[in-house]
Amino acid sequence: MKKNFFFLVTGVLIIHTGFSQLTFKNLRCEDRANPVGLDITRPRFSWQLQPDQRNLMQTAYEIQIGNKWDKREIWNSGRQSGSESVYVPYGGNALQSAKSYYWQVRVWDNKGRVSGWSEKAFWQMGLLQPGDWKASWIESESAADSVNGPALLFRKSFSSAKKIISATVFITTHGMYEAFINGKRIGDGFLTPGWTSYNKRLQYQVYDVTALLDKGENAIGVMTGSGWYRTALAWNNNKNIYGKKMALLLQLEINYSDGSRQTIISDGSWKTSDGGPVRFSEIYNGETYDARLEKPGWDSPGFDDKTWQNVVEKDYPKNNLIATYNEPVRKHETFNAVRIFKTPKGEQIIDFGQNLVGWETILVKGKSGDTITVDHAEVLDKEGNFYTDNLRAAKSQNIYVLKGGEEEILNPHFTFHGFRYVRVKGLNGQIRSVFPETKSPTHNGSNGKPYDVAYLSAVTLYSDMEPTGQFTCSNPMLNQLQHNIQWGQKGNFLDVPTDCPQRDERLGWTGDAQAFSRTASYNMGVHNFFSKWLKDVAADQSEDGRVPFVVPNVLGPMAGGSAGWSDVSTIIPWNMWLAYGDPKILEDQYASMKGWVNFMAGHSRDYLWNTGFHFGDWLFYRPADDNDGRSAVTDKYLIAQCFFAHSTQLLINAARVLNKQEDVKQYTELLSHVKEAFLKEYVTASGRLVSGTQTAYVLALQFDMLPESLRAQAAERLAINIKDYSDHLTTGFLGTPYICHVLSRFGYDSVAYTLLLQDSYPSWLYPVKMGATTIWERWDGQKPDSSFQTPSMNSFNHYAYGAIGDWMYRTIAGLDTYDEGAGYKKIKVQPHPGGGLGFANADLETGYGKLSAHWKIANDKFILDVVIPPNTTAGIFIPATSPESITENSKPLPDQKEIVVSGREGNYIVLHVGSGTYHFSADKVK
Ligand code: BGC
């Protein structure tokens, strides 16, 4: 009896504790797991709560921080009431350069529980002051160190006599680098130090290299290539933008077990060589690699560098040095060929089946001096031949010269390409794409004879953003569109957001980035990526507030100030605030936002901004037979006035979040004048716009330019215009991101779906029908007869029109955040079924955990499965006629005390819930 009782009690206890334990996942410091090298003086901490349980809300937290090595506590927040669990700032004394810290957290919840302390997480600070750099900039004096010259090798050997407990290297270059210790690569980043406005902000990287060092002799080797620093960028052979010579700055800090330290620095004792294997490398033109010039052991101890040249120390500034805030560019997917074939011209082509960004890797065995040339292209032409006209002046060509004798694995280092196809010359034998598992094929090439098989695959490179979102639905064409949008993002988020990755451009075009930014925040974690780039936006903004067309600005100080491009300075900070709820991005960008609004105000007369150069609704669609005057051309100054208002509104929003009441007042007044001026200049008394185009109505409605009384008829005009173009859009870069949002907002969901599902151009699905694997720059990049749009402007990997992704997540599936609970603290789930879809699913990793909305239509029921993460609340909109027609988990709503029915809005019944998993079913609204 006793035994049974004990069993019963412990059994219950086990179940009880198992169920009720409050634990953590995803401990993040500045959005990263255990980051190394932060120069943010007050780092912020984020955590997520478990279990996924209904109505779980944090009520208080306590953070403890201490030194990593001696475990001494240096700060404790004390118990703080509140539900903050993302971006909670450090509040202790100043943190020290290069020091490592731990942090941990515990929390209390609304169910009366307290968690244990979380596991310890770590971070390490960067070098916070220019004076913390003991290292000197070093340079080669070689005349070969020029933009068309070879990559340079730098090396230094040293001995470490004692037992090492930790070692950290801080490194940056003028140019790009790959670095090694004792023959092993440091880190897995590529194209480092990344691209910033170098003269003002040059990133250094910090790596924990403890595992690479040996007790005894060690050596460091660094190879530098021209990179964005001095390669020609944009047009007209615009070389040496940031400087003419490459340089290295490196500091290695070693901590020994006896408490002593050793610092190895770049200085006059290093050696350099211009005789390495990378003979030439450029961003647009590609790389030439001569494997005969490889120097075995050059980055290891014992290498004879007597013939190498000395370096010179340079006193380049160090006050532009900043830690790296975004994720590095890393290797991701590897693609094997889907087809290897000869074109009608007789050229040897490999098709990787996906338009991607990165480079090829080749495994080959040949004779010394054999030369392989690899060219890159996105598409084949009408005849099926390799097509590179749309790359314009970019050669996009890699040349490899074989060392010979043994098997070689080759890839470039300081370039990248946008391609789906490669053309290979110089390999006479067979080409295969699937690498042999052993990497060492024995069936060919024995006895030193050249292989008659070479292996070639494609490797992607992009910023290592966390994949956060997924959208799928019952329509395979839309799923392919989502795939194309995501690949547009992968290909063009290569340290900076680029317009395209293939032609002689690959620049941080601001208009494209703002258009796509909200969609990007669904697909991947772009908080750090954009935080870093927005600082370059601010850095390259002129004193009078003009924001450049491209950032980093390589086009000159006056190349800026276009409506819809320069508004990147207000739109992306606000979109990041919505997606991540991080006020720091608004704080950091506030001066830049305000500078831009003041620029527009300063260039206006009577609040009308009708001066200056504007790109307008770039690449809008104008049908060739549009002869009866139904033009799609939107007045550029009308557009400018709309963006003037929009940016002012976003500035007001930011001022509210940051509690800058004076500014709220001042800019609210400005905004009303801007809108009045718009009405006076561009709108007739009955609400007709002087440009009767889709983009004009879209912008006027999206940015609330019209008084309430004129909006419904404006929306109707938009719908009629779309009908007039036989259910097609005609919008360009500026109208497209908003067109479906405006249609949905004014009750035209079905028109929005018609546009989305249209598959003749201009439309999103036309390229899908044509076999696209990324988003095209032009609606009609390739015509139905396979001929091309003009080669001067015809990229097949241009994410701007992918901005429709935002509507797919936010409107079709219905995943959104309330503005006043930004970052999904207050979630809004409002699906818009339609378009004949049987189901639509969206999932998103938010700062609080996974959020999902999956709906389907089955047996005349609308079924909605929702997952709301812990520590958040949600408004859920169910398309239904009454609360009585809705059940949750087969139970009527009144029986569910965790679900509050808050009323009706339009065709929806609105519910309020806390965290948890919910299964709703409602009679389908007829
Ligand atoms: C780029 C665009 C960019 C545009 C400005 C083009 O060359 O590729 O995407 O926004 O110029 O008009």
Short mmCIF file of C-alpha atoms and ligand atoms in Angstrom, two decimals, residues 235 392 499-500 503 505 509-512 565 615 618-619 733 777 793 798, ligand 1:
data_model
loop_
_atom_site.label_atom_id
_atom_site.label_comp_id
_atom_site.label_asym_id
_atom_site.label_seq_id
_atom_site.Cartn_x
_atom_site.Cartn_y
_atom_site.Cartn_z
CA TRP A 235 31.13 52.11 -64.89
CA ARG A 392 27.43 44.11 -70.14
CA ASP A 499 20.49 45.16 -57.23
CA CYS A 500 21.89 42.19 -59.14
CA ARG A 503 26.57 42.40 -64.61
CA GLU A 505 26.82 46.73 -61.30
CA TRP A 509 20.94 50.27 -54.95
CA THR A 510 18.84 51.90 -52.29
CA GLY A 511 15.48 51.82 -54.12
CA ASP A 512 15.65 48.09 -54.70
CA TRP A 565 15.55 55.47 -53.52
CA PHE A 615 14.14 57.58 -61.30
CA TRP A 618 11.54 52.57 -62.61
CA LEU A 619 10.93 49.84 -65.21
CA PHE A 733 9.80 49.39 -58.70
CA GLU A 777 14.54 42.68 -63.30
CA MET A 793 19.16 46.34 -68.58
CA HIS A 798 16.93 41.23 -59.33
C1 BGC B 1 19.82 49.04 -61.19
C2 BGC B 1 18.50 49.16 -60.50
C3 BGC B 1 18.48 50.51 -59.88
C4 BGC B 1 18.42 51.44 -61.04
C5 BGC B 1 18.18 52.86 -60.71
C6 BGC B 1 19.82 50.03 -62.30
O1 BGC B 1 20.92 50.00 -63.09
O2 BGC B 1 20.08 47.77 -61.60
O3 BGC B 1 17.98 48.11 -59.93
O4 BGC B 1 17.57 50.73 -58.89
O5 BGC B 1 19.55 51.31 -61.86
O6 BGC B 1 17.38 53.32 -61.61
#
